[in-house]
XYZ file of C-alpha atoms in Angstrom:
671
model
C 53.786 138.312 56.913
C 56.561 137.509 54.442
C 55.775 134.414 52.403
C 51.986 134.801 52.657
C 51.534 135.338 48.946
C 49.404 133.646 46.285
C 50.737 130.401 44.899
C 52.406 130.838 41.517
C 55.689 131.150 39.694
C 57.908 134.180 39.444
C 61.006 133.961 37.284
C 61.081 130.226 37.846
C 60.953 130.157 41.652
C 58.074 129.236 43.862
C 55.882 131.771 45.631
C 54.481 129.312 48.151
C 51.218 129.451 49.995
C 52.539 127.929 53.205
C 52.109 130.626 55.857
C 55.829 130.716 56.585
C 57.398 133.781 58.158
C 60.583 133.006 56.176
C 60.894 134.442 52.664
C 61.764 131.991 49.879
C 65.542 131.628 49.694
C 65.593 132.983 46.137
C 63.974 136.242 47.266
C 66.961 137.419 49.282
C 69.308 140.071 47.912
C 73.063 139.931 48.480
C 75.082 142.938 49.606
C 78.880 142.872 49.910
C 81.884 145.080 50.508
C 84.301 142.172 49.860
C 84.818 141.706 53.597
C 81.298 140.944 54.850
C 78.039 139.873 53.216
C 74.460 140.793 54.088
C 71.195 139.279 52.893
C 68.126 141.525 52.590
C 64.584 140.132 52.442
C 61.899 141.718 50.222
C 60.333 143.224 53.377
C 63.408 145.403 53.869
C 64.709 143.177 56.661
C 68.448 142.596 56.805
C 68.274 138.967 57.934
C 71.906 137.920 57.682
C 75.113 139.760 58.545
C 78.223 138.188 60.069
C 80.948 140.306 61.641
C 83.752 141.222 61.468
C 84.211 139.038 58.367
C 82.178 136.725 56.147
C 82.578 133.640 58.331
C 82.207 135.436 61.667
C 79.299 135.206 64.129
C 76.052 136.759 62.958
C 74.568 139.934 64.422
C 71.492 139.641 62.196
C 70.466 136.004 61.855
C 66.708 136.017 61.260
C 67.228 133.821 58.213
C 67.958 130.983 60.674
C 65.595 131.979 63.480
C 63.083 134.812 63.479
C 64.392 135.905 66.909
C 68.107 135.912 65.980
C 68.403 139.569 64.965
C 67.150 141.768 62.132
C 67.300 145.309 60.782
C 64.143 146.462 59.018
C 63.739 149.674 57.020
C 60.650 150.419 54.956
C 57.052 151.646 55.028
C 55.034 150.944 58.171
C 52.586 148.042 57.741
C 53.784 147.283 54.203
C 55.933 144.172 53.625
C 55.715 143.505 49.879
C 57.571 145.979 47.650
C 56.518 147.095 44.197
C 59.894 146.241 42.698
C 63.522 145.413 43.472
C 66.645 145.554 41.374
C 70.382 146.063 41.548
C 71.532 149.340 40.086
C 73.073 148.072 36.832
C 76.686 147.007 37.172
C 76.713 147.304 40.985
C 75.960 145.547 44.257
C 73.601 148.381 45.294
C 70.055 147.220 45.949
C 67.151 149.504 45.028
C 63.694 148.715 46.412
C 60.597 150.654 45.384
C 57.515 150.698 47.600
C 54.002 151.700 46.665
C 51.649 152.526 49.542
C 48.085 153.892 49.622
C 49.536 157.359 50.248
C 52.733 157.521 48.210
C 55.886 155.977 46.756
C 59.212 155.333 48.474
C 62.621 154.365 47.105
C 65.224 152.651 49.329
C 68.829 152.013 48.379
C 70.883 149.549 50.441
C 74.646 149.162 50.128
C 77.743 148.040 51.980
C 80.071 150.982 51.456
C 83.444 150.799 49.709
C 85.630 153.897 49.887
C 89.148 155.163 49.389
C 92.063 153.520 51.142
C 93.272 155.863 53.860
C 96.677 156.173 55.513
C 95.810 153.961 58.448
C 98.431 151.691 59.941
C 99.032 148.395 58.197
C 96.174 145.977 58.783
C 97.073 142.498 59.998
C 94.171 141.158 57.899
C 95.606 142.162 54.524
C 97.895 139.587 52.946
C 97.319 140.602 49.336
C 98.370 144.054 48.169
C 95.620 146.526 49.168
C 93.943 148.255 46.244
C 92.811 151.873 46.014
C 89.373 151.056 47.455
C 88.553 149.251 50.679
C 85.518 148.266 52.730
C 84.274 151.039 55.016
C 82.503 148.597 57.376
C 79.220 150.470 57.014
C 75.762 149.301 55.939
C 74.043 152.342 54.432
C 70.308 152.720 53.755
C 69.040 155.806 51.885
C 65.349 156.753 51.584
C 63.646 159.057 49.104
C 59.929 159.807 48.855
C 59.028 159.905 45.178
C 55.383 160.962 45.422
C 52.722 161.666 48.040
C 53.859 160.757 51.539
C 55.056 157.533 53.180
C 55.231 156.582 56.856
C 58.741 155.143 57.283
C 60.095 152.971 60.093
C 63.546 151.810 61.196
C 63.775 148.817 63.495
C 67.287 147.609 64.338
C 67.467 144.669 66.728
C 70.904 143.007 66.750
C 71.406 139.591 68.339
C 75.131 139.027 68.722
C 76.989 135.715 68.478
C 74.389 133.860 66.403
C 71.537 135.191 68.511
C 72.982 134.193 71.900
C 73.552 137.735 73.224
C 71.358 140.805 73.044
C 72.832 144.283 73.023
C 72.236 147.475 74.994
C 71.694 150.753 73.165
C 72.765 154.219 74.282
C 72.775 157.605 72.613
C 76.018 159.315 71.674
C 76.207 163.115 71.870
C 73.338 165.518 72.483
C 70.895 164.521 69.738
C 68.752 161.499 68.886
C 70.467 160.421 65.664
C 73.650 158.760 66.926
C 73.637 155.559 68.992
C 75.853 152.640 69.982
C 74.839 149.039 70.688
C 77.143 146.883 72.801
C 77.021 143.329 74.123
C 79.167 142.383 77.087
C 82.403 140.720 76.070
C 81.621 140.783 72.323
C 83.360 142.742 69.599
C 82.699 144.670 67.498
C 80.128 147.109 68.870
C 77.616 148.644 66.459
C 77.104 152.347 65.779
C 73.891 153.585 64.172
C 73.730 157.080 62.680
C 70.652 158.637 61.076
C 68.907 161.942 60.485
C 65.817 160.433 62.138
C 65.110 160.408 65.869
C 66.079 157.131 67.512
C 64.481 155.648 70.582
C 65.165 152.364 72.357
C 62.887 149.496 73.320
C 65.047 146.947 75.110
C 67.479 145.623 72.504
C 65.762 147.507 69.666
C 66.571 150.901 68.215
C 63.528 152.388 66.480
C 62.576 155.486 64.521
C 59.438 156.558 62.674
C 58.760 159.533 60.424
C 56.622 160.680 57.515
C 58.529 161.483 54.345
C 56.789 163.686 51.777
C 57.477 164.016 48.064
C 61.056 165.172 47.525
C 62.155 164.517 51.117
C 65.067 162.222 51.886
C 66.583 160.450 54.880
C 69.329 157.947 55.702
C 70.592 155.544 58.308
C 74.048 153.964 58.510
C 75.227 151.080 60.687
C 78.967 150.805 61.294
C 81.221 148.337 63.148
C 84.762 149.704 63.043
C 86.755 152.861 63.714
C 85.565 154.279 60.395
C 82.671 156.543 61.325
C 79.377 156.074 59.461
C 78.061 159.088 57.504
C 76.794 161.880 59.758
C 74.599 163.698 57.219
C 72.455 162.840 54.236
C 74.831 164.641 51.851
C 77.759 162.634 53.229
C 75.746 159.418 52.850
C 74.812 160.233 49.255
C 78.428 161.044 48.371
C 79.699 157.800 49.852
C 77.040 155.790 48.029
C 78.125 157.488 44.779
C 81.745 156.516 45.490
C 80.705 152.899 46.012
C 78.648 152.941 42.821
C 81.679 154.256 40.933
C 83.816 151.468 42.413
C 81.498 148.736 41.128
C 81.156 150.388 37.714
C 84.925 150.656 37.383
C 85.325 147.026 38.412
C 82.743 145.582 36.007
C 84.120 147.726 33.179
C 87.436 145.861 33.475
C 85.711 142.686 32.320
C 85.282 141.276 28.836
C 81.687 140.334 28.131
C 80.311 139.178 24.772
C 77.632 141.301 23.138
C 74.911 138.732 23.695
C 71.435 138.522 25.197
C 72.856 136.514 28.097
C 75.459 139.138 28.939
C 73.435 140.266 31.954
C 73.711 136.771 33.472
C 77.487 136.791 32.981
C 77.812 140.237 34.531
C 75.638 139.433 37.539
C 77.530 136.179 38.077
C 80.850 138.022 37.897
C 79.628 140.607 40.423
C 78.405 137.819 42.689
C 81.790 136.065 42.578
C 83.509 139.343 43.403
C 81.036 139.878 46.242
C 81.902 136.446 47.658
C 85.631 137.206 47.589
C 87.381 138.214 50.801
C 89.663 141.035 49.672
C 92.316 140.874 52.441
C 93.426 137.356 51.450
C 91.895 136.787 48.018
C 89.842 133.803 49.253
C 86.424 133.074 47.775
C 83.693 131.636 49.967
C 81.448 128.910 48.583
C 78.319 130.782 49.705
C 77.334 133.681 51.935
C 75.318 131.594 54.408
C 75.307 128.598 56.677
C 72.682 125.893 57.175
C 70.115 126.835 54.561
C 68.600 123.403 53.903
C 69.162 121.278 50.823
C 65.743 119.731 51.458
C 62.855 121.464 53.280
C 63.036 120.632 56.971
C 65.922 118.222 56.403
C 69.314 117.688 58.039
C 71.519 118.456 55.015
C 72.456 121.871 56.373
C 76.089 122.923 56.070
C 78.288 125.962 56.632
C 79.591 127.116 53.249
C 81.340 130.331 54.321
C 84.768 128.854 53.606
C 87.078 128.490 50.633
C 87.195 125.127 48.845
C 90.188 124.199 46.697
C 87.770 122.418 44.380
C 86.468 125.798 43.273
C 89.930 126.961 42.263
C 90.194 125.735 38.667
C 86.637 126.827 37.874
C 87.177 130.163 39.600
C 90.392 130.885 37.700
C 88.864 129.780 34.399
C 85.854 132.058 34.896
C 87.869 135.070 36.023
C 90.517 134.765 33.298
C 87.828 134.195 30.660
C 85.983 137.358 31.677
C 89.166 139.401 32.078
C 89.401 139.702 35.875
C 93.066 138.776 36.186
C 93.699 140.610 39.454
C 91.109 138.609 41.346
C 92.274 135.375 39.719
C 95.861 136.031 40.785
C 94.867 136.940 44.345
C 92.817 133.758 44.678
C 95.613 131.647 43.221
C 98.139 132.975 45.725
C 95.717 132.419 48.590
C 95.768 128.761 47.551
C 99.538 128.737 47.023
C 100.087 130.161 50.508
C 98.055 127.338 52.051
C 99.880 124.632 50.119
C 103.276 126.047 50.990
C 102.465 126.159 54.691
C 100.998 122.691 55.285
C 99.632 119.473 53.843
C 96.822 120.039 51.409
C 93.283 120.299 52.798
C 90.127 120.429 50.725
C 89.049 123.742 52.282
C 90.251 126.612 54.462
C 88.931 129.558 56.394
C 88.974 132.795 54.445
C 91.797 134.067 56.648
C 93.803 130.921 55.873
C 93.139 128.956 59.064
C 92.985 125.214 58.717
C 90.781 124.067 61.602
C 87.080 124.552 60.909
C 85.593 122.404 63.651
C 81.863 121.868 63.264
C 79.373 122.594 66.035
C 75.586 122.792 66.120
C 73.650 125.816 67.363
C 70.753 124.076 69.067
C 69.188 127.340 70.275
C 68.333 128.284 66.658
C 65.198 126.871 65.022
C 66.715 126.834 61.533
C 65.287 128.086 58.249
C 61.665 126.876 58.253
C 62.576 124.424 61.018
C 65.494 122.759 59.212
C 67.863 121.540 61.906
C 70.564 121.213 62.979
C 72.047 124.640 62.374
C 75.782 124.163 61.887
C 78.782 126.480 62.012
C 82.162 125.174 60.997
C 82.500 122.239 58.632
C 84.038 118.897 59.567
C 84.805 118.196 55.927
C 88.010 120.192 56.431
C 89.815 117.030 57.526
C 88.242 114.671 54.950
C 90.580 112.926 52.545
C 89.505 113.814 49.015
C 91.854 112.978 46.201
C 90.555 115.527 43.718
C 92.456 118.305 45.494
C 95.769 117.585 43.769
C 94.204 117.745 40.316
C 92.333 120.993 40.855
C 95.483 122.503 42.319
C 97.651 121.464 39.367
C 95.099 122.679 36.853
C 95.053 125.973 38.739
C 98.830 126.185 38.464
C 98.541 125.485 34.750
C 96.025 128.277 34.253
C 98.053 130.700 36.350
C 101.293 129.795 34.566
C 99.788 130.410 31.140
C 98.288 133.714 32.225
C 101.496 134.973 33.825
C 103.763 133.317 31.221
C 106.206 132.058 33.844
C 106.757 129.234 36.291
C 108.789 130.450 39.261
C 110.780 128.333 41.687
C 108.211 128.644 44.448
C 105.514 127.182 42.234
C 107.771 124.396 41.015
C 108.436 123.276 44.584
C 104.686 123.295 45.189
C 104.066 121.281 42.020
C 106.564 118.534 42.708
C 105.292 117.938 46.242
C 101.625 117.796 45.235
C 102.055 115.661 42.113
C 104.051 113.155 44.126
C 101.284 113.167 46.761
C 98.747 112.318 44.048
C 100.972 109.482 42.819
C 101.322 108.164 46.360
C 97.602 108.130 47.189
C 95.654 107.668 43.954
C 95.080 103.941 44.505
C 93.463 104.558 47.913
C 89.725 105.101 48.531
C 88.434 108.494 49.641
C 85.134 110.325 50.240
C 84.828 111.736 46.769
C 84.008 115.142 45.363
C 80.714 115.361 47.243
C 82.279 114.786 50.689
C 80.027 111.845 51.481
C 80.046 110.841 55.122
C 79.673 107.122 54.455
C 82.529 104.651 53.949
C 85.414 105.664 51.635
C 85.207 104.314 48.074
C 87.313 104.289 44.926
C 85.449 107.239 43.413
C 86.038 107.595 39.690
C 86.107 111.390 39.811
C 88.862 111.257 42.453
C 90.956 109.013 40.197
C 90.284 111.385 37.295
C 91.655 114.348 39.194
C 94.714 112.395 40.295
C 95.247 111.839 36.581
C 94.851 115.584 36.057
C 97.573 116.179 38.672
C 100.019 113.846 36.912
C 99.090 115.020 33.417
C 99.314 118.749 34.160
C 102.438 118.218 36.257
C 104.138 116.444 33.357
C 103.250 119.218 30.941
C 104.511 121.875 33.333
C 107.706 119.860 33.773
C 108.148 119.915 29.993
C 107.644 123.668 30.078
C 110.351 123.973 32.713
C 112.679 121.601 30.904
C 112.726 118.911 33.585
C 112.657 115.821 31.377
C 113.147 113.371 34.239
C 110.076 114.559 36.153
C 108.033 114.835 32.965
C 108.706 111.243 31.940
C 108.007 109.872 35.412
C 104.719 111.740 35.720
C 103.671 110.896 32.160
C 104.126 107.222 32.931
C 102.035 107.584 36.095
C 99.333 109.477 34.194
C 99.137 106.700 31.627
C 98.848 104.072 34.369
C 95.999 106.006 35.975
C 94.309 106.513 32.610
C 94.375 102.798 31.876
C 93.105 101.915 35.339
C 90.174 104.359 35.172
C 89.127 103.170 31.719
C 89.331 99.539 32.833
C 87.577 99.830 36.216
C 85.519 103.017 36.097
C 82.989 102.016 33.425
C 79.986 99.698 33.272
C 79.040 97.221 30.552
C 77.659 100.075 28.432
C 80.957 101.944 28.501
C 79.457 104.573 30.808
C 81.707 105.958 33.536
C 80.250 105.264 36.979
C 80.437 106.751 40.454
C 83.047 104.377 41.867
C 84.733 101.109 40.967
C 82.240 98.842 42.728
C 78.916 100.130 41.403
C 76.876 100.882 38.330
C 75.476 104.075 39.895
C 75.821 107.322 37.976
C 77.415 110.460 39.359
C 77.193 114.002 37.978
C 80.892 114.599 38.661
C 81.574 112.507 35.537
C 80.177 115.357 33.430
C 83.630 116.861 33.878
C 85.192 114.132 31.694
C 85.200 116.219 28.495
C 85.952 119.467 30.351
C 89.196 118.192 31.915
C 90.205 116.541 28.603
C 90.598 113.052 30.041
C 89.239 111.787 26.730
C 88.263 113.770 23.642
C 84.583 114.733 23.455
C 84.175 112.487 20.393
C 85.063 109.368 22.399
C 82.047 107.066 22.583
C 82.511 106.515 26.325
C 82.360 110.254 26.966
C 79.275 110.619 24.820
C 77.597 107.625 26.476
C 78.350 108.988 29.944
C 77.021 112.475 29.234
C 73.832 111.152 27.660
C 73.282 108.565 30.412
C 73.468 111.285 33.036
C 71.179 113.528 30.960
C 68.598 110.752 30.609
C 68.885 108.828 33.879
C 70.185 111.186 36.570
C 67.775 114.053 36.040
C 64.389 115.190 37.286
C 62.470 117.360 34.821
C 65.766 117.820 32.995
C 67.713 119.055 36.043
C 70.664 117.021 37.317
C 71.032 115.227 40.648
C 74.504 114.732 42.090
C 73.639 111.063 42.586
C 70.697 108.954 43.625
C 70.685 108.997 47.412
C 69.315 105.431 47.489
C 72.373 104.255 45.545
C 74.956 106.235 47.513
C 76.013 105.808 51.126
C 76.440 109.467 52.021
C 75.804 108.965 55.738
C 72.632 111.077 55.745
C 68.891 110.580 55.609
C 66.364 112.175 53.277
C 66.417 113.482 49.741
C 68.077 116.495 48.175
C 67.208 118.736 45.276
C 68.861 118.868 41.897
C 72.287 120.503 41.990
C 72.328 123.579 39.791
C 76.100 123.307 39.400
C 75.651 119.901 37.816
C 72.852 121.087 35.550
C 75.127 123.806 34.164
C 77.905 121.208 33.799
C 75.493 119.201 31.678
C 75.013 122.216 29.410
C 78.790 122.457 28.914
C 79.185 118.707 28.426
C 76.346 118.525 25.886
C 77.928 121.385 23.958
C 81.289 119.629 24.053
C 79.877 116.432 22.518
C 78.061 118.404 19.826
C 74.504 118.236 21.248
C 74.080 121.978 20.826
C 70.309 122.198 20.522
C 69.837 120.157 23.671
C 72.510 122.179 25.461
C 70.943 125.493 24.473
C 67.459 124.397 25.529
C 68.714 123.315 28.943
C 70.701 126.532 29.364
C 67.627 128.626 28.583
C 65.648 126.612 31.118
C 68.286 127.066 33.821
C 68.546 130.801 33.209
C 64.773 131.054 33.635
C 65.168 129.593 37.132
C 67.346 132.514 38.276
C 66.082 134.473 41.244
C 64.418 137.853 40.592
C 67.881 139.385 41.111
C 69.614 136.754 38.893
C 71.146 134.855 41.822
C 71.252 131.105 42.438
C 71.189 128.918 45.503
C 72.938 125.564 45.520
C 69.936 123.485 44.450
C 66.594 123.767 42.664
C 63.516 121.732 43.487
C 62.650 120.789 39.892
C 58.851 120.614 40.066
C 58.329 124.017 41.706
C 61.576 125.806 40.859
C 62.126 126.569 44.557
C 65.735 127.381 45.439
C 67.322 125.247 48.163
C 70.630 125.282 50.024
C 73.070 128.047 50.807
C 72.712 131.309 48.933
C 74.042 132.655 46.730
C 76.275 129.760 45.687
C 79.601 130.669 44.084
C 80.092 127.309 42.384
C 76.714 127.632 40.657
C 77.677 131.004 39.215
C 81.058 129.623 38.123
C 79.314 126.784 36.309
C 76.858 129.254 34.760
C 79.713 131.270 33.261
C 81.249 128.104 31.805
C 77.933 126.915 30.359
C 76.888 130.246 28.886
C 80.295 130.741 27.291
C 80.065 127.271 25.758
C 76.777 128.139 24.066
C 77.905 131.591 22.956
C 81.138 130.239 21.495
C 79.336 127.386 19.746
C 76.966 129.876 18.131
C 79.911 131.991 17.008
C 81.636 128.967 15.453
C 78.482 127.957 13.592
C 77.931 131.512 12.379
C 81.447 131.596 10.974
C 81.320 128.061 9.511
C 77.748 126.677 9.428
C 78.818 123.650 7.417
C 80.595 122.231 10.472
C 77.297 121.189 12.048
C 76.521 118.647 9.326
C 79.864 117.974 7.682
C 82.150 117.606 10.727
C 80.281 117.508 14.047
C 83.306 115.903 15.705
C 85.451 118.877 14.759
C 82.796 121.232 16.122
C 82.828 119.464 19.474
C 86.600 119.660 19.754
C 86.733 123.227 18.470
C 84.328 124.450 21.132
C 86.543 123.088 23.872
C 89.786 124.335 22.378
C 88.469 127.844 21.851
C 87.016 128.161 25.335
C 90.363 128.664 27.005
C 90.699 131.995 28.833
C 91.905 134.734 26.525
C 95.173 135.088 28.455
C 95.892 131.355 28.563
C 97.513 129.071 26.044
C 95.336 126.229 24.745
C 94.780 123.386 27.174
C 97.178 120.494 26.510
C 95.691 117.675 24.487
C 94.490 114.536 26.152
C 95.036 111.145 24.523
C 93.128 111.004 21.265
C 92.655 114.773 20.815
C 94.755 114.940 17.661
C 92.659 112.299 15.957
C 89.455 113.973 17.077
C 90.585 117.307 15.708
C 90.995 115.741 12.288
C 87.503 114.176 12.397
């Protein structure tokens, strides 16, 4: 059974001896065609696939209940592979199996092919590119040596496991079949050069492959037919491989030992992007628990505005301007249509009502299993700041500020000015009583500050002066009410509790990194809000988040700490923490939302986009700091304040103008 392995560590994650039939979260592989995502367990089981898009109902949901659908391909009676990897620069998974009789190689991929001349799709809002999802999961098998007994076992469970399907053959042979569930779309079509038989809701095939022999199976769910022959399958896999190579080659990656982490993170972000609209989902899954067996189980298959600034920064920094622009206009479309929400469906819908699926047992018994997310109607005041910083990044990259964007800016800055004095639920969407969260006030300041600077760019002096005055009022209020007796910024105005969101202080340029309050805050979080060096969002005993139980350390926040330490000049400490965090990557260099610090076990939804965004920011901070010190080593001892400021100033995306100074930056630069 999966999970029944010796206790130990493997690339920083736990291999538990707990008899669970669920693989560790970190052991899943992600597949994507930029319209749907699939997760593949080490056993060869596809245990998560939602159709017809990333946030649709699952047809394979074994990750949430072992009876909720799966699609296994691999050697009979062999569940632990010899090795797994992505083909370099791609989202193609290669699994190698060693058996007592031979060796087998399996390649799994969600196909991407050429755009055809089909009628205009109602799904596509952004301009379609030359390549598009084929809506086919392809699995190719090759016997490398000896012989291997191979099995296919495809057992869909439609609508999150609530409906089983009925199989029937198509045509005269045994290699083409359709699975349908009454009243549910889409149907599934399975093509293979093996001989399929049916056992209730299962389609099965077995064969012996000998050295040099090959086989394939392809599961499709649209009018695009899956491959009918092995040669066709191989050609379409090669086309998909070429697509990913072409895409990654467009990026700009430093020649550094950590380049592979940047590339895999970039590929993961692309994989979590829904091409028809440009939206990026927070994670590929729903309800993977933040604590084993706990209730902190959420649906993250939606697009959060909070991710926008970090997403644009990462994409512009690495040279992926097309994706950055598509994501920006997905956000702009939402803001133009309605009042600002914190999150949206990937197709742009606003209502994401939350329900529980009580028929599912949950990952390792963690219940409830949720779909939808009630946080869509929460009031969170950081949204205006992340939006305005996104506009700033987009404006610098495109070198223009059009009338449509200006209308958007004025409405949202004024909304921030109207509401900034009110309490909200904060960045972490706590479900307790609203508070005056410091991070929310900070991002309202960002909205006013960036709005004023954009107004100056446009030549609107009246708006610039009004917003500058509001930004100064907010700045004074935050400094007066958002700190404790030590000068450390705190979670909200009525507490001395720490909050990891305050690590963003130097990154958003609220104060220069040389300011003693910034330094005190970063070091307090590093020393007091960590477990084994990894960062908690907050102490659950000090925060009314409306939930019971503990949670793991948030990997996003740990990477933020790397960036913040680098910004304040604590480079050795930042580098050590970054090395530690990179060692916690999954075997395929992916990250869940959280890490249990003592074991390294990954927790929460997987893979987590925000974690990979924060990784890119952190790694680039360290790389740039090393470059600065190589060019001018005397800075470390002679002018550490200038080093701290220089790191931040030089970490703007290559296509963006430097970030506007915050109060005190000019003095810090001269330090």
